[in-house]
Amino acid sequence: MFERILFPTDFSVPSMKVLDYIPALQEAGTREVVLVHVIDQKDVTLIASGGQGFLGTVSDQETDTQRRLREEIQHKIIDTRRALEKQGVRVIVRTPVGSPGKEIVAAADAEGASLIVIGSHGRSNIRDRLLGTVSEYVVKNAHQPVLVVKRDTVAGK
Protein backbone atom coordinates (compact mmCIF):
# COMPACT_ATOMS: atom_id res chain seq x y z
CA MET A 1 0.00 0.00 0.00
CA PHE A 2 2.79 2.44 0.88
CA GLU A 3 5.46 1.17 -1.50
CA ARG A 4 7.24 4.53 -1.92
CA ILE A 5 7.37 6.90 1.01
CA LEU A 6 8.76 10.39 1.23
CA PHE A 7 10.89 11.07 4.30
CA PRO A 8 11.67 14.78 4.68
CA THR A 9 14.26 15.57 7.34
CA ASP A 10 16.26 18.46 8.71
CA PHE A 11 18.33 15.87 10.64
CA SER A 12 17.00 17.06 13.99
CA VAL A 13 16.29 14.39 16.63
CA PRO A 14 12.49 14.67 16.19
CA SER A 15 12.68 14.32 12.41
CA MET A 16 15.03 11.34 12.63
CA LYS A 17 12.52 9.40 14.78
CA VAL A 18 10.99 8.38 11.45
CA LEU A 19 13.79 5.80 11.13
CA ASP A 20 12.22 3.89 14.04
CA TYR A 21 9.05 3.40 11.96
CA ILE A 22 10.68 1.92 8.86
CA PRO A 23 10.20 -1.75 9.91
CA ALA A 24 6.47 -1.23 10.46
CA LEU A 25 6.22 0.64 7.16
CA GLN A 26 7.98 -2.25 5.42
CA GLU A 27 5.26 -4.53 6.76
CA ALA A 28 2.78 -2.16 5.08
CA GLY A 29 4.61 -2.57 1.77
CA THR A 30 7.33 0.09 1.81
CA ARG A 31 10.19 -0.84 -0.48
CA GLU A 32 11.57 2.58 -1.37
CA VAL A 33 12.23 5.78 0.59
CA VAL A 34 12.68 9.18 -1.00
CA LEU A 35 14.93 11.02 1.46
CA VAL A 36 14.39 14.76 1.14
CA HIS A 37 16.46 17.45 2.80
CA VAL A 38 15.33 20.92 1.79
CA ILE A 39 18.03 23.53 1.88
CA ASP A 40 16.05 26.46 3.21
CA GLN A 41 16.32 29.47 0.91
CA LYS A 42 16.55 31.74 3.99
CA ASP A 43 19.69 29.89 5.13
CA VAL A 44 21.22 30.15 1.66
CA THR A 45 20.58 33.90 1.61
CA LEU A 46 22.17 34.33 5.04
CA ILE A 47 25.23 32.32 4.07
CA ALA A 48 25.57 34.07 0.71
CA SER A 49 25.50 37.43 2.47
CA GLY A 50 28.43 36.31 4.57
CA GLY A 51 26.29 36.19 7.69
CA GLN A 52 26.50 39.92 8.15
CA GLY A 53 26.55 40.70 11.82
CA PHE A 54 28.43 37.63 12.98
CA LEU A 55 30.72 36.43 10.20
CA GLY A 56 31.46 39.61 8.35
CA THR A 57 31.36 39.91 4.59
CA VAL A 58 34.80 38.73 3.50
CA SER A 59 34.34 36.53 0.42
CA ASP A 60 36.75 33.88 1.82
CA GLN A 61 34.42 33.41 4.80
CA GLU A 62 31.40 33.10 2.53
CA THR A 63 33.04 30.39 0.45
CA ASP A 64 34.37 28.53 3.49
CA THR A 65 31.00 28.69 5.27
CA GLN A 66 29.16 27.48 2.19
CA ARG A 67 31.64 24.63 1.73
CA ARG A 68 31.35 23.55 5.40
CA LEU A 69 27.54 23.61 5.24
CA ARG A 70 27.51 21.55 2.05
CA GLU A 71 29.93 18.99 3.53
CA GLU A 72 27.95 18.73 6.77
CA ILE A 73 24.71 18.14 4.86
CA GLN A 74 26.40 15.56 2.60
CA HIS A 75 27.68 13.61 5.62
CA LYS A 76 24.26 13.61 7.27
CA ILE A 77 22.61 12.48 4.03
CA ILE A 78 25.13 9.65 3.61
CA ASP A 79 24.63 8.51 7.23
CA THR A 80 20.84 8.61 6.94
CA ARG A 81 20.91 6.83 3.58
CA ARG A 82 23.07 4.07 5.05
CA ALA A 83 20.73 3.69 8.04
CA LEU A 84 17.77 3.29 5.67
CA GLU A 85 19.57 0.88 3.34
CA LYS A 86 20.66 -1.18 6.34
CA GLN A 87 16.94 -1.66 7.04
CA GLY A 88 16.50 -3.07 3.53
CA VAL A 89 14.87 -0.24 1.58
CA ARG A 90 15.98 1.40 -1.65
CA VAL A 91 16.80 5.08 -1.18
CA ILE A 92 16.51 8.06 -3.51
CA VAL A 93 17.95 11.35 -2.26
CA ARG A 94 16.62 14.79 -3.15
CA THR A 95 18.03 18.11 -1.87
CA PRO A 96 15.93 20.92 -3.30
CA VAL A 97 16.51 24.57 -2.36
CA GLY A 98 13.53 26.69 -1.35
CA SER A 99 10.78 26.89 1.22
CA PRO A 100 10.77 23.56 3.13
CA GLY A 101 7.01 22.96 3.24
CA LYS A 102 6.48 23.80 -0.41
CA GLU A 103 9.47 21.77 -1.56
CA ILE A 104 8.36 18.72 0.44
CA VAL A 105 4.87 18.79 -1.08
CA ALA A 106 6.33 19.28 -4.57
CA ALA A 107 8.81 16.41 -4.08
CA ALA A 108 6.04 14.07 -2.91
CA ASP A 109 4.07 14.82 -6.08
CA ALA A 110 7.10 14.63 -8.40
CA GLU A 111 8.30 11.33 -6.89
CA GLY A 112 4.89 9.67 -6.85
CA ALA A 113 5.07 9.09 -3.09
CA SER A 114 2.23 7.07 -1.63
CA LEU A 115 2.85 8.41 1.89
CA ILE A 116 4.77 11.26 3.53
CA VAL A 117 6.32 10.42 6.90
CA ILE A 118 7.45 13.54 8.75
CA GLY A 119 8.53 14.49 12.25
CA SER A 120 6.21 16.81 14.13
CA HIS A 121 8.92 19.31 14.98
CA GLY A 122 12.24 20.11 13.42
CA ARG A 123 14.94 22.56 14.33
CA SER A 124 12.59 25.20 15.73
CA ASN A 125 10.96 22.72 18.16
CA ILE A 126 8.41 25.24 19.41
CA ARG A 127 6.85 23.86 22.59
CA ASP A 128 3.51 25.65 22.44
CA ARG A 129 2.59 24.47 18.94
CA LEU A 130 0.77 21.25 18.15
CA LEU A 131 2.88 20.74 15.03
CA GLY A 132 5.94 22.44 13.67
CA THR A 133 5.29 24.97 10.93
CA VAL A 134 6.73 22.75 8.18
CA SER A 135 4.83 19.62 9.20
CA GLU A 136 1.65 21.68 9.58
CA TYR A 137 2.10 23.05 6.05
CA VAL A 138 2.66 19.55 4.67
CA VAL A 139 -0.43 18.14 6.42
CA LYS A 140 -2.59 20.95 5.02
CA ASN A 141 -1.22 20.92 1.47
CA ALA A 142 -0.06 17.40 0.58
CA HIS A 143 -1.99 15.30 -1.92
CA GLN A 144 -0.85 12.09 -0.19
CA PRO A 145 -1.60 10.73 3.27
CA VAL A 146 0.77 12.16 5.88
CA LEU A 147 2.02 10.25 8.90
CA VAL A 148 3.28 12.65 11.56
CA VAL A 149 5.74 11.11 14.01
CA LYS A 150 5.47 12.90 17.32
CA ARG A 151 8.58 13.93 19.19
CA ASP A 152 9.29 12.34 22.55
CA THR A 153 7.53 14.16 25.32
CA VAL A 154 8.91 14.13 28.82
CA ALA A 155 6.93 15.43 31.76
CA GLY A 156 7.97 18.98 32.52
CA LYS A 157 9.72 19.56 29.22
XYZ file of N, CA and C in Angstrom, residues 16-17 35 42-43 53 57 63 72 79 95 106 117 123-125 128 135 140 143 149 151:
66
model
N 14.368 12.617 12.852
C 15.029 11.337 12.635
C 14.309 10.174 13.321
N 13.321 10.460 14.160
C 12.518 9.398 14.776
C 11.802 8.561 13.722
N 14.372 10.205 0.382
C 14.925 11.022 1.459
C 15.058 12.450 0.942
N 16.140 30.710 3.022
C 16.549 31.743 3.989
C 17.971 31.492 4.470
N 18.338 30.220 4.699
C 19.692 29.890 5.131
C 20.701 30.189 4.032
N 26.891 40.559 10.413
C 26.552 40.702 11.817
C 27.308 39.716 12.691
N 31.723 40.045 5.992
C 31.360 39.906 4.586
C 32.551 39.564 3.703
N 32.725 31.622 1.149
C 33.041 30.393 0.449
C 33.306 29.265 1.445
N 28.713 19.219 5.622
C 27.946 18.734 6.772
C 26.648 18.072 6.309
N 24.922 9.305 6.026
C 24.635 8.513 7.228
C 23.180 8.048 7.261
N 17.655 16.963 -2.704
C 18.029 18.108 -1.873
C 17.641 19.414 -2.572
N 5.987 19.428 -3.154
C 6.332 19.282 -4.574
C 7.106 17.988 -4.819
N 6.102 10.693 5.481
C 6.320 10.420 6.903
C 7.252 11.504 7.420
N 13.954 21.761 13.611
C 14.941 22.564 14.326
C 14.319 23.581 15.262
N 13.181 24.158 14.891
C 12.594 25.200 15.732
C 12.030 24.632 17.029
N 11.441 23.443 16.980
C 10.965 22.720 18.159
C 10.178 23.610 19.126
N 4.929 25.336 22.300
C 3.505 25.646 22.437
C 2.710 25.421 21.161
N 5.721 20.779 9.210
C 4.827 19.616 9.199
C 3.375 20.058 9.081
N -1.512 20.172 5.654
C -2.588 20.946 5.021
C -2.539 20.929 3.495
N -0.972 16.074 -1.194
C -1.985 15.305 -1.915
C -1.967 13.841 -1.508
N 5.111 11.800 12.892
C 5.745 11.111 14.008
C 6.011 12.141 15.091
N 7.313 13.926 18.442
C 8.577 13.930 19.186
C 8.341 13.285 20.541
